[in-house]
Coordinates of C-alpha atoms and ligand atoms in Angstrom, one line a residue:
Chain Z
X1 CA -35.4 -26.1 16.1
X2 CA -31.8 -26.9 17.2
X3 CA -31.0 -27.6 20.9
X4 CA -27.9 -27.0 22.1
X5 CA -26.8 -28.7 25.7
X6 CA -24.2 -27.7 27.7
X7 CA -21.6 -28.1 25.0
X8 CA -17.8 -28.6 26.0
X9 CA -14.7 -28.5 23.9
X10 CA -11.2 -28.0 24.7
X11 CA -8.1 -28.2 22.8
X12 CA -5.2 -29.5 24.6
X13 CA -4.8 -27.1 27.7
X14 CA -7.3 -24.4 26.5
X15 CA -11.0 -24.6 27.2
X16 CA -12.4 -23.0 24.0
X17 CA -16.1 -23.8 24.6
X18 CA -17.4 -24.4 28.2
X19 CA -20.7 -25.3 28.9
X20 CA -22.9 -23.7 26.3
X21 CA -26.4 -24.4 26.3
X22 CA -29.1 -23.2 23.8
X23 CA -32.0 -23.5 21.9
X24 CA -32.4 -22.1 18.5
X25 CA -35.9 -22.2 16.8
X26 CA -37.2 -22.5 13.5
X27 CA -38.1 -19.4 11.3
X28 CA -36.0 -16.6 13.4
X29 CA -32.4 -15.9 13.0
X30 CA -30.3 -17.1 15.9
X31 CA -27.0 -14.7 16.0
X32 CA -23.9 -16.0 18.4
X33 CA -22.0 -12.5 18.5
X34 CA -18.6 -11.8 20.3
X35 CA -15.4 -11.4 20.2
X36 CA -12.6 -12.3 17.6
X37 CA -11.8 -15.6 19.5
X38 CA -13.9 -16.3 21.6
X39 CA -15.4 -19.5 20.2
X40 CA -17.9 -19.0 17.4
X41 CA -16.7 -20.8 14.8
X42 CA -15.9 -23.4 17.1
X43 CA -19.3 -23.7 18.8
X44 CA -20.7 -23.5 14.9
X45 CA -18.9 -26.6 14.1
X46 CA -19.3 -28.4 17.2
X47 CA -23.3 -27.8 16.5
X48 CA -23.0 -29.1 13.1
X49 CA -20.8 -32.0 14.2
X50 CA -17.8 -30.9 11.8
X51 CA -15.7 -30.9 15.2
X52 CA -16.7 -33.9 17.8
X53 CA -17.3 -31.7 21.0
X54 CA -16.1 -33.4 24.2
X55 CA -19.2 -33.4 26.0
X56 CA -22.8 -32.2 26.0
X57 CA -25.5 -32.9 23.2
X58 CA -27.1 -30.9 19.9
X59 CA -30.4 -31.4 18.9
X60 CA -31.8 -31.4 15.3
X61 CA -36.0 -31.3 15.6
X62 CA -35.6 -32.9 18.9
X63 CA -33.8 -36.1 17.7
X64 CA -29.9 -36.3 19.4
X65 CA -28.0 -35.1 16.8
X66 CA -24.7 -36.6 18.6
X67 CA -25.8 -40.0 19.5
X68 CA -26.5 -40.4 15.7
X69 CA -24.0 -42.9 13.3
X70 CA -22.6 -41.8 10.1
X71 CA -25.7 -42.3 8.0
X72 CA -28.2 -40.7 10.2
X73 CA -26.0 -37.5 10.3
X74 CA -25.8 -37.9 6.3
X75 CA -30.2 -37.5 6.2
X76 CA -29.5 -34.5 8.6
X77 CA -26.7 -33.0 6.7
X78 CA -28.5 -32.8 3.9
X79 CA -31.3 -30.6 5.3
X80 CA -28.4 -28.4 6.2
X81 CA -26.7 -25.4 4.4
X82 CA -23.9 -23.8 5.4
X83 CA -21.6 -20.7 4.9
X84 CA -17.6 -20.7 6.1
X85 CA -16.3 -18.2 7.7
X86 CA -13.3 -18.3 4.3
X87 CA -16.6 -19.4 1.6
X88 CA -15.1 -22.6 1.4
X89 CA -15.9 -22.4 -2.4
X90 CA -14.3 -25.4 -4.5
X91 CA -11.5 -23.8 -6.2
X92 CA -11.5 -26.2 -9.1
X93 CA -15.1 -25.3 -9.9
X94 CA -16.8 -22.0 -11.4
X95 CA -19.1 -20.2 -9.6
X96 CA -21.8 -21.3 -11.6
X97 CA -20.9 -25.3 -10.8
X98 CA -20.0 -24.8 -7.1
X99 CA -23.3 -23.1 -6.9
X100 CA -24.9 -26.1 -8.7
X101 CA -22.8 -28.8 -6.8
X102 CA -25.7 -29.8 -4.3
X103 CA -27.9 -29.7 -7.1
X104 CA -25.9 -32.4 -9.0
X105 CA -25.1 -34.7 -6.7
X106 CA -28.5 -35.0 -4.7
X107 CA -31.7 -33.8 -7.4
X108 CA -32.6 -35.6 -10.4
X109 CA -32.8 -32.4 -12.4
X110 CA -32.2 -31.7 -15.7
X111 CA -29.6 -29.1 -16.9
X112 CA -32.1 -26.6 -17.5
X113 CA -33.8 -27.2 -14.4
X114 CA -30.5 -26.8 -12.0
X115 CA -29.6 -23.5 -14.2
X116 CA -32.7 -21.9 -13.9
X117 CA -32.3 -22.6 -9.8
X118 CA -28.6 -21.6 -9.9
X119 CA -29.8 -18.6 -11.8
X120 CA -32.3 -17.9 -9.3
X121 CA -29.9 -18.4 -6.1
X122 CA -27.1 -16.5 -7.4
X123 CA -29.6 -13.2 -8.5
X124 CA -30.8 -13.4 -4.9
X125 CA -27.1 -13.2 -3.6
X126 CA -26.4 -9.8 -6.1
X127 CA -23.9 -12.0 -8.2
X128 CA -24.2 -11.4 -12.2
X129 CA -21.8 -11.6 -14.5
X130 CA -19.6 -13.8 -12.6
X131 CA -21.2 -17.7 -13.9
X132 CA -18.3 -18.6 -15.6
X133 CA -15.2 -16.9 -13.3
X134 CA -13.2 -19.3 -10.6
X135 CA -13.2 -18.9 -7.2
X136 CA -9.5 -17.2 -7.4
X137 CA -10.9 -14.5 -9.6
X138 CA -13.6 -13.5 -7.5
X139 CA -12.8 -11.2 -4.6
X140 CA -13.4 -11.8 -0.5
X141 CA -17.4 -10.5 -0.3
X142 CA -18.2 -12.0 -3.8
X143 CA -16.6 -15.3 -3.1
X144 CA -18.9 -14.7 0.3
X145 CA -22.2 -14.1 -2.0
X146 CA -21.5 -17.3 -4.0
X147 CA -21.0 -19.5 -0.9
X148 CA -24.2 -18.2 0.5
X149 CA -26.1 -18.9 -2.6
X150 CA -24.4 -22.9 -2.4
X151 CA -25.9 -23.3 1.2
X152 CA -29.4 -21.8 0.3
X153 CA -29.8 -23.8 -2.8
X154 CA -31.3 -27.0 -1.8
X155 CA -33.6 -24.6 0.2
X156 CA -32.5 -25.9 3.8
X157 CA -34.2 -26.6 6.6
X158 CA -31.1 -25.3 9.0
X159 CA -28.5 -22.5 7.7
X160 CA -25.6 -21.9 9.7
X161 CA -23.7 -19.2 8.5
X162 CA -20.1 -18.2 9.7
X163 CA -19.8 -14.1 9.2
X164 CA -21.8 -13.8 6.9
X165 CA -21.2 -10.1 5.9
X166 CA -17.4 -9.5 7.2
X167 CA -15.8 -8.4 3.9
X168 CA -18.5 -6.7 2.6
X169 CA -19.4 -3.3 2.2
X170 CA -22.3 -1.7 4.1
X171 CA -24.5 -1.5 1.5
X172 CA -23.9 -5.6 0.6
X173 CA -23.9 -6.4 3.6
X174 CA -27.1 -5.1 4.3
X175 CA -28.4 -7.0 1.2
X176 CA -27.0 -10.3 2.9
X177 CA -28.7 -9.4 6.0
X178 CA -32.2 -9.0 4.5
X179 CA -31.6 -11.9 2.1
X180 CA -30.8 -14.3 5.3
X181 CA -34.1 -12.7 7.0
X182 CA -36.3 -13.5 4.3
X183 CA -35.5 -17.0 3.4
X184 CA -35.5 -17.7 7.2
X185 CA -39.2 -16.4 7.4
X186 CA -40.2 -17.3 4.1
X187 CA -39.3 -21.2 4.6
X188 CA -39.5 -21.6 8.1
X189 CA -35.3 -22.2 8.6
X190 CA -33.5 -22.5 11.4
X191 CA -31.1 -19.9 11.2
X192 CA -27.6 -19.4 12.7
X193 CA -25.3 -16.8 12.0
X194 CA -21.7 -15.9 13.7
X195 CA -21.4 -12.5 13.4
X196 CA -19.7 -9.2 15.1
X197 CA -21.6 -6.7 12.9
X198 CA -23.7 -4.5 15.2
X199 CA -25.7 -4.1 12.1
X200 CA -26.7 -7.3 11.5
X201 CA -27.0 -7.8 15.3
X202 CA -29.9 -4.9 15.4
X203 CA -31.1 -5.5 11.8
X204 CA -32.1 -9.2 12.1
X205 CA -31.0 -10.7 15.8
X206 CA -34.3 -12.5 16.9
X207 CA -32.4 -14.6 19.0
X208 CA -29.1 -13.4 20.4
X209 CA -26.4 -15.7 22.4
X210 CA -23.5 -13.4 23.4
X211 CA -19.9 -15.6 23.8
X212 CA -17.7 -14.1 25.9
X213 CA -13.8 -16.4 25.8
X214 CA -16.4 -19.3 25.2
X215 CA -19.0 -19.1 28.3
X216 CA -22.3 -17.8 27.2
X217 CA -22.7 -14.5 28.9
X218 CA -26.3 -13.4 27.7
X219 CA -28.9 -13.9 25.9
X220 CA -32.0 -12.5 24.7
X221 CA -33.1 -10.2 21.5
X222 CA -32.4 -7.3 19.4
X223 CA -34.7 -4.7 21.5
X224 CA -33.4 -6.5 25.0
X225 CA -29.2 -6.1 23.6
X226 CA -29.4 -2.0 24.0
X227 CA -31.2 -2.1 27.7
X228 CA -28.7 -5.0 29.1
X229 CA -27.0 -4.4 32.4
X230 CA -24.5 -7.0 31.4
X231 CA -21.2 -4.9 31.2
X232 CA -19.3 -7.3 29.2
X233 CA -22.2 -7.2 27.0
X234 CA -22.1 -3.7 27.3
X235 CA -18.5 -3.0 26.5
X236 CA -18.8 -5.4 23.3
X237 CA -22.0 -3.7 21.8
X238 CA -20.9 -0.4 22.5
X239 CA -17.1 -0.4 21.7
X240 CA -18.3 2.2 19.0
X241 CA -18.6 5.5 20.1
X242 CA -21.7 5.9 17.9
X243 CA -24.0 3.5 19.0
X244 CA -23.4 4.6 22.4
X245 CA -24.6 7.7 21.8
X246 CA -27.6 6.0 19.8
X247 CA -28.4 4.1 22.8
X248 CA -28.3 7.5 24.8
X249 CA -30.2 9.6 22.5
X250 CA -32.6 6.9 22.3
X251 CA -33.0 6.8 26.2
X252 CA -33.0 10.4 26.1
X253 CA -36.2 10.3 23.7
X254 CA -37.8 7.3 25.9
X255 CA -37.0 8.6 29.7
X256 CA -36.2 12.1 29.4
X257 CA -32.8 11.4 30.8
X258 CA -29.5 9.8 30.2
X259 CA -28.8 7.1 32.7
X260 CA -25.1 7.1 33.3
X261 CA -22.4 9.7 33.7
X262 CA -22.6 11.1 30.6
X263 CA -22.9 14.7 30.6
X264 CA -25.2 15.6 28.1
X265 CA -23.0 18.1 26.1
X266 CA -20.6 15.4 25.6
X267 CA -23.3 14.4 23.5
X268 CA -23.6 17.6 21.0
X269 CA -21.1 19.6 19.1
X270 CA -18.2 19.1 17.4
X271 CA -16.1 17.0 20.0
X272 CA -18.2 14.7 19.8
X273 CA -17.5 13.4 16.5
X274 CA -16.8 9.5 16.4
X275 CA -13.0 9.6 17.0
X276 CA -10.5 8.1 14.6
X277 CA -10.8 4.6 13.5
X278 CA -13.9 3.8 15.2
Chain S
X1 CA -9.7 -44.8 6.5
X2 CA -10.3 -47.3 4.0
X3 CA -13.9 -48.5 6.1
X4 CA -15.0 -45.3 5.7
X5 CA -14.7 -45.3 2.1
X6 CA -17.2 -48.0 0.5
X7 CA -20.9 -46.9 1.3
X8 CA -23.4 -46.0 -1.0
X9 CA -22.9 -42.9 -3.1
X10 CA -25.3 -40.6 -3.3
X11 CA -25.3 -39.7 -7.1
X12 CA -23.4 -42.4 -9.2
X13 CA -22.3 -40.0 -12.1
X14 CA -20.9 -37.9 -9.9
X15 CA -18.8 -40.2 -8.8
X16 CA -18.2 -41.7 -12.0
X17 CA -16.9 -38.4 -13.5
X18 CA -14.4 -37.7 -10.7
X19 CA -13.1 -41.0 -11.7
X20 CA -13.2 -39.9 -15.3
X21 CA -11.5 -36.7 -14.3
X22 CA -8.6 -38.3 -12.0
X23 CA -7.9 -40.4 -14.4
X24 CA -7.7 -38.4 -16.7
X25 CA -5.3 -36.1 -14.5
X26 CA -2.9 -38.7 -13.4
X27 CA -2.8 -40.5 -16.6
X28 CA -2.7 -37.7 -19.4
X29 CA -1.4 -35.5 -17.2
X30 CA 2.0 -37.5 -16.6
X31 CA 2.2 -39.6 -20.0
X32 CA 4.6 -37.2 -21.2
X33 CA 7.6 -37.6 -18.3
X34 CA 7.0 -41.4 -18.6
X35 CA 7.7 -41.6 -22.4
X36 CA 10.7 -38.9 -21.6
X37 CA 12.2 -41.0 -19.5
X38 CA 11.6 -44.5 -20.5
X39 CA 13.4 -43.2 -24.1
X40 CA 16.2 -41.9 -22.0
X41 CA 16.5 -45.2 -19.8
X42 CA 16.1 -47.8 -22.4
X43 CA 18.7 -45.9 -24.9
X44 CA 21.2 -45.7 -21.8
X45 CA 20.5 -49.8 -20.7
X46 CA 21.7 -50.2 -24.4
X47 CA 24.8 -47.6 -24.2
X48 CA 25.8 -49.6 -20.9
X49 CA 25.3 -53.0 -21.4
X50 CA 27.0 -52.7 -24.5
X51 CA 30.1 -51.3 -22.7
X52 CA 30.2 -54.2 -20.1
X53 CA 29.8 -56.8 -22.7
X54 CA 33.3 -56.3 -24.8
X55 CA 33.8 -60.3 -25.0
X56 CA 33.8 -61.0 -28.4
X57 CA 32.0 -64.6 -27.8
X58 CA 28.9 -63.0 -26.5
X59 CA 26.4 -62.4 -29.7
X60 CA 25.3 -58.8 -30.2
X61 CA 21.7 -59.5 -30.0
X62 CA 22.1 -60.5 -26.2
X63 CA 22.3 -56.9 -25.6
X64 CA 18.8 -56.5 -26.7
X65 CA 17.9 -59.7 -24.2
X66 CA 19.3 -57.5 -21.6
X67 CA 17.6 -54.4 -22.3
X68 CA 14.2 -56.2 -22.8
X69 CA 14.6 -57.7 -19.4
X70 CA 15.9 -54.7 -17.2
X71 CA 13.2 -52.6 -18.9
X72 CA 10.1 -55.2 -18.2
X73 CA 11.4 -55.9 -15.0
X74 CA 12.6 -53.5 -13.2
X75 CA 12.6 -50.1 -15.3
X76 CA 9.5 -49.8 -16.4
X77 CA 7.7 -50.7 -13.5
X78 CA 10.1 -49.4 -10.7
X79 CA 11.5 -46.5 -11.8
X80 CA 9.2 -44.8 -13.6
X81 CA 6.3 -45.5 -10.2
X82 CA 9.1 -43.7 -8.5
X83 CA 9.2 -40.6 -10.8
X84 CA 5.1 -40.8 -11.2
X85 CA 5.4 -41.4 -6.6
X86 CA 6.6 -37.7 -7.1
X87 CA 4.6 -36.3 -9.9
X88 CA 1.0 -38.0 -9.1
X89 CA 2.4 -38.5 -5.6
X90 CA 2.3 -34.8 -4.3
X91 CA -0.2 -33.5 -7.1
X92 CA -2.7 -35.7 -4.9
X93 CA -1.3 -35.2 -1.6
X94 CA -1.4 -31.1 -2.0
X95 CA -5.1 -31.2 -3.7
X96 CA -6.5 -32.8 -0.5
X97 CA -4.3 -31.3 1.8
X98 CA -5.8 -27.4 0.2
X99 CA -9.0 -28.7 0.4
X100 CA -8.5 -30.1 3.9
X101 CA -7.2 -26.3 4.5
X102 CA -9.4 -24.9 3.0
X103 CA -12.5 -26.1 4.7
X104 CA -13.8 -27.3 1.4
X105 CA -13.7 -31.2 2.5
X106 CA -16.1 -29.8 5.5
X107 CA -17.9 -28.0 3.3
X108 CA -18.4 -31.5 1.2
X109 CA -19.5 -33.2 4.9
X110 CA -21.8 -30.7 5.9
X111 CA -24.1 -31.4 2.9
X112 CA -23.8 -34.9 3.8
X113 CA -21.2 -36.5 1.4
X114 CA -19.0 -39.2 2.2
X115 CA -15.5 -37.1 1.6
X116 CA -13.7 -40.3 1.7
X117 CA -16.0 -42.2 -1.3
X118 CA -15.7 -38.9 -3.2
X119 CA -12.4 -37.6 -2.7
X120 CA -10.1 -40.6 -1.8
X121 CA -11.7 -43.8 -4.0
X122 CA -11.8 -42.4 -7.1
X123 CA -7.8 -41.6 -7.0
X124 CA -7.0 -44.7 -6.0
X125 CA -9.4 -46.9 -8.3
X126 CA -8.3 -44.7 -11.4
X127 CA -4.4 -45.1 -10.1
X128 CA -5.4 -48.6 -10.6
X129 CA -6.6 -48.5 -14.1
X130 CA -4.1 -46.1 -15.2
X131 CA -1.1 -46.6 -13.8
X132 CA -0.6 -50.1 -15.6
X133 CA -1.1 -48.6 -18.7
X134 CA 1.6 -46.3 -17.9
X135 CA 4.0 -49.2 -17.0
X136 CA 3.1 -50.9 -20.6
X137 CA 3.8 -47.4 -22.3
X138 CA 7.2 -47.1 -20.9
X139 CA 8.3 -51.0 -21.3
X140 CA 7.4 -50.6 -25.0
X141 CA 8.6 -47.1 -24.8
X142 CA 11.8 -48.2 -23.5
X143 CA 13.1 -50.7 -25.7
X144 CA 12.4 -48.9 -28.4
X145 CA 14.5 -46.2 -27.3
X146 CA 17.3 -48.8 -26.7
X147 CA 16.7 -50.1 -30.6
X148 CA 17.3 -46.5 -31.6
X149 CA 20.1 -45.8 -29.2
X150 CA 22.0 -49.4 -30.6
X151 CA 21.5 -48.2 -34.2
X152 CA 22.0 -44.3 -33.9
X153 CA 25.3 -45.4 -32.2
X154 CA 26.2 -48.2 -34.4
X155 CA 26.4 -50.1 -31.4
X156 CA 24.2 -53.1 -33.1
X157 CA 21.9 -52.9 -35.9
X158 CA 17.7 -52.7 -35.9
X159 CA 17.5 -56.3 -37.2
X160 CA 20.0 -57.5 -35.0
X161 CA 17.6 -56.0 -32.0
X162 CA 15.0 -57.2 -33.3
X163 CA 16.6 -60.7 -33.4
X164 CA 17.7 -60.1 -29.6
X165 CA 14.2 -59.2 -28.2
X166 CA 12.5 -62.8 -29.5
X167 CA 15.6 -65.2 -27.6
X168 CA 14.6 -66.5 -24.8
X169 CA 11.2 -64.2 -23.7
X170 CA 9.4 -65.1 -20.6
X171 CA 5.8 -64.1 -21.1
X172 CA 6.0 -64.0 -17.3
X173 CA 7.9 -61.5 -16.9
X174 CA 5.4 -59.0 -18.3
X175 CA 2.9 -60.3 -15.7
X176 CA 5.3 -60.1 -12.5
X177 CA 6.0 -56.6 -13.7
X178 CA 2.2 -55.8 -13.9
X179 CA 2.1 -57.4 -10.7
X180 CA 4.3 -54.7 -9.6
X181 CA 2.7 -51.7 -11.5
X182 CA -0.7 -52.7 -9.4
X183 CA 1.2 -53.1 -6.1
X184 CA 3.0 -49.2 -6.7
X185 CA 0.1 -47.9 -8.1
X186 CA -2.1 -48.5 -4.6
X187 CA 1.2 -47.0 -2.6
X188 CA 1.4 -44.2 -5.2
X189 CA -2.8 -42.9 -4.5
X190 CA -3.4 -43.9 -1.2
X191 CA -0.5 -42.9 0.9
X192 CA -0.5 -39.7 -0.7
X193 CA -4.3 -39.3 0.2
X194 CA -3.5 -40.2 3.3
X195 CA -1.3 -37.6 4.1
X196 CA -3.4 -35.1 2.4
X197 CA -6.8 -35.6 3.9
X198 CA -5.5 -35.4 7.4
X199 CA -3.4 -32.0 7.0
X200 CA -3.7 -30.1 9.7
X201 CA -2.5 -26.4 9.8
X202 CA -1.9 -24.2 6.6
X203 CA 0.1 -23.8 3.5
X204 CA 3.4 -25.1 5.2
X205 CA 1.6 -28.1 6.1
X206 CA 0.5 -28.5 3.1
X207 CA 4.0 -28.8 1.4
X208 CA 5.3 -30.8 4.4
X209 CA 2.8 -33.3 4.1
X210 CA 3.2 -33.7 0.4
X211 CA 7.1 -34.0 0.5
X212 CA 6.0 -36.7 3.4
X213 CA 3.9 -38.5 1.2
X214 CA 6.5 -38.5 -1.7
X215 CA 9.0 -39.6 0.4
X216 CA 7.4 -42.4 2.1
X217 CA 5.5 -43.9 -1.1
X218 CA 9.0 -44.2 -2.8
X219 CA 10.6 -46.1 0.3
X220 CA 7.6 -48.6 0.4
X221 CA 8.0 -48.9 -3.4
X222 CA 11.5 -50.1 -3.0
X223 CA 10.6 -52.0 -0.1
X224 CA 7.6 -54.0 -1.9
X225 CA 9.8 -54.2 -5.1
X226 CA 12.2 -56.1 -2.8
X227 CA 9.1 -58.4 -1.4
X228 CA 8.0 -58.7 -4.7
X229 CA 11.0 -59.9 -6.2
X230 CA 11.8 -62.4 -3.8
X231 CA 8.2 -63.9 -3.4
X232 CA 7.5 -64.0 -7.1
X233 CA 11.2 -64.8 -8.9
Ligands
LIG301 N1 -8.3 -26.6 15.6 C1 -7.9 -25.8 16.6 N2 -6.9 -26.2 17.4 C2 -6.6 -25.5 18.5 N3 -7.2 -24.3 18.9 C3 -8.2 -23.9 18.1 C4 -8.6 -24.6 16.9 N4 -9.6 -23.9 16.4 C5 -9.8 -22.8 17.1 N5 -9.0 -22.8 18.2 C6 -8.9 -21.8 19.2 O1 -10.2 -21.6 19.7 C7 -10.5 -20.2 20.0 C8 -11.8 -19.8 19.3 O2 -11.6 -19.8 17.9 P1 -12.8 -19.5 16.9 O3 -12.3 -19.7 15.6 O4 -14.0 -20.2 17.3 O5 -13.0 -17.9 17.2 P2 -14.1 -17.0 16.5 O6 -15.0 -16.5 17.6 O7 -14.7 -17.6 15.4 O8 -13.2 -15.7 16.0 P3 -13.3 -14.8 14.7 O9 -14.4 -13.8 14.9 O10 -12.0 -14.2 14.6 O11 -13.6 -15.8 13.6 C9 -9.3 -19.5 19.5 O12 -8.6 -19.1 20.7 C10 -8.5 -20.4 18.7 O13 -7.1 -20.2 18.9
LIG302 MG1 -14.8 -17.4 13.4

């Protein structure tokens, strides 16, 4: 479980994260959705301690994560996995030894042993074929894949992973988000995942924390999100033309009626067609 | 930065081949400019010194004194730490300053290694070792391009070279110059590292901070060349 308490950061004038609080717990996937901007990756980091927030505190398993020195944060870190929102893959390294990294430097492992796992990891992520390609020959959603399969394995005890599935196609990224559901349940992690993929949101958001220019706005789950009256909320999740209609029809099956202004031929026919580049 | 650095590692060999591996890089990788240019500055030493010394009292075979000194002392050791400032210099500062940019020293943190032990150390421990060896290459690399240079331009004969490098050698100069070589080499790693671990920005930071870093090591190697000279001559 990772507690989160009333977190600040600013850099220089602007206030990027003000006064987050949360708490994340094990064996669910915790999603921080919102805008492009509006603090993910920086409230990511400050969680993981990779930026110093200004104030507030995080919690690891109840034990102050930010009070801790450098080698107390080293016995955490290690329990930690985590996937950047650019893969962060070492560029000097193939696939198959960024993937085996963690195994080197902390197992005792023999070759076989960390190939087998590295194997393993990288089948789990859809990656074959690549072992022996670099970083730079790998493109945006497979250099994704690889980084995932770095953070998951030393099998983790908290993933934090940065958009997971931007980059990918639909079909992928579907793979991703079932992948991150089952290790979460199947080892008991702590999961956190950046994301502003309404299909990841409904597919695995146990746990939802919606950032709006870097307040929390709302909170709550993946059956709550559709039913909010929170209009920021609102006008984030539904920005597609599609799922509003979802939403609708789904309200219409539920109730028997459609609860805003909607007329309900907007609804059918032709003109109603999601419009251009949504 | 240099507290940070010396706490236990987590996995020695891995440790001990990124040692391996930098030294590998910085001294393989620039052996071949230093024996370019030590040939080149021990035949010109020759070519010159034999021009300024037209007296016809002064033996040939002091020319070769005077190459063998200008090389140990000050060729060797200075000039060619300033070519390597700019060779090893921004090759160091750009790798750390990309993986800065990159997130890929964060990504190093967050599964709880000591970026500074891994990254930083092992550059400057294996600038240590290396860099030395380098300076030896080119004084030895050096005179014997002068030897060729005086005989390929008849300016004085092999054996009278030969004769010439024995007068009057002071073992001590070898050491003051290695003396030097380990004072350059520490400038030439960590200043470089320093700019490049704390990049901040992108790609244009990444070239600023290496020119930065070549710059600045080759003013403090002149500067502690100076100090050096006049605390240890
Ligand atoms: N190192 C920094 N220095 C100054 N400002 C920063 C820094 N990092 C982030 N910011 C600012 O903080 C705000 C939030 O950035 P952040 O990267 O967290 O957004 P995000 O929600 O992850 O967006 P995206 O979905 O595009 O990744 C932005 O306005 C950004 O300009
Ligand atoms: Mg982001």
């Amino acid at each position: 479980m990772i507690e989160v308490k009333h977190i600040k950061k600013r850099f220089e004038d602007t206030i990027v994260i003000d006064d987050v609080s949360s708490v994340m717990k094990a064996g669910q996937c915790n999603l921080i959705i919102g805008t492009s901007g509006s603090g993910k990756t920086v409230l990511m980091k400050c969680i993981v301690g990779l930026i110093e927030p200004d104030s507030g505190e995080v919690l690891f398993g109840g034990e102050s994560f930010t009070k801790m020195n450098r080698f107390e944060r080293t016995e955490i870190r290690k329990q930690i996995g985590m996937l950047f929102q650019g893969s962060a893959l070492f560029d000097s390294l193939t696939v198959e030894e960024n993937v085996m990294f963690p195994l080197n430097m902390f197992t005792t492992w023999n070759y076989k042993q960390k190939m087998e796992r590295v194997n393993e990891v990288l089948d789990r992520v859809n990656l074959k074929d690549t072992n022996k390609k670099f970083p730079s020959e790998l493109s945006g959603g497979m250099k994704k894949r690889v980084g995932i399969a770095r953070a998951i394995v030393l099998n983790p005890k908290y993933l934090f992973c940065d958009e997971p599935n931007s980059g990918l196609d639909p079909q992928t990224a579907l793979v991703i988000d079932q992948l991150i559901k089952e290790i979460t349940l199947e080892f008991n992690i702590t999961t956190v995942v950046n994301t502003h993929d309404m299909n990841s949101v409904m597919e695995i958001g146990n746990y939802i924390l919606y950032l709006y220019q870097g307040k929390k706005e709302w909170e709550g789950n993946n059956k709550e999100i559709i039913f909010s009256k929170n209009k920021l909320l609102n006008e984030f999740i539904f920005a597609s033309e599609f799922l509003k209609d979802a939403k609708e029809m789904r309200m219409l099956e539920e109730t028997g009626k459609i609860p805003n202004d909607r007329n309900i031929d907007d609804m059918i026919g032709p003109t109603n067609l999601p419009k251009g580049g949504a | 930065m240099i507290k940070g650095m010396f706490s236990k590692p987590e996995n020695a060999k891995m440790y001990w081949k990124e040692f391996i591996h930098q030294c590998s890089e910085i001294g393989i990788g620039s052996l071949g400019i230093v024996v370019i240019i030590s040939v080149f500055m021990g035949a010109v030493s020759t070519v010159q010194t034999a021009y300024q010394l037209v007296s016809p009292f002064i033996p040939l075979s002091v020319i070769a004194q005077v190459v063998r000194d200008t090389v140990i002392l000050e060729f060797a050791p200075t000039l060619v730490c300033i070519v390597l400032a700019g060779v090893v210099g921004s090759k160091i500062a750009s790798e750390l300053g990309n993986m800065r940019v990159s997130e890929q020293i964060d990504a190093l943190e967050i599964m709880g290694i000591n970026t500074k032990t891994y990254l930083v150390l092992p550059k400057i421990i294996a600038a240590l070792v290396v860099i030395p060896m380098l300076v030896i290459i080119a004084g030895v690399v050096g005179i014997w391009g002068g030897r060729l240079a005086g005989s390929m331009t008849g300016i004085l004969s092999v054996s009278i070279f030969d004769q010439g490098l024995l007068e009057a050698f002071l073992p001590y100069n070898v050491i003051f110059a290695l003396y030097k070589a380990y004072t350059f080499a520490f400038i030439i790693s960590s200043v470089p590292a320093y700019f490049g671990y704390y990049v901040k920005g992108g790609a244009l930071e990444i070239g600023r901070a290496s020119t930065k870093a070549v710059v600045i090591s080759c003013i403090l190697i002149l500067f502690a060349d100076y100090i050096l000279a006049a605390l240890l001559l």
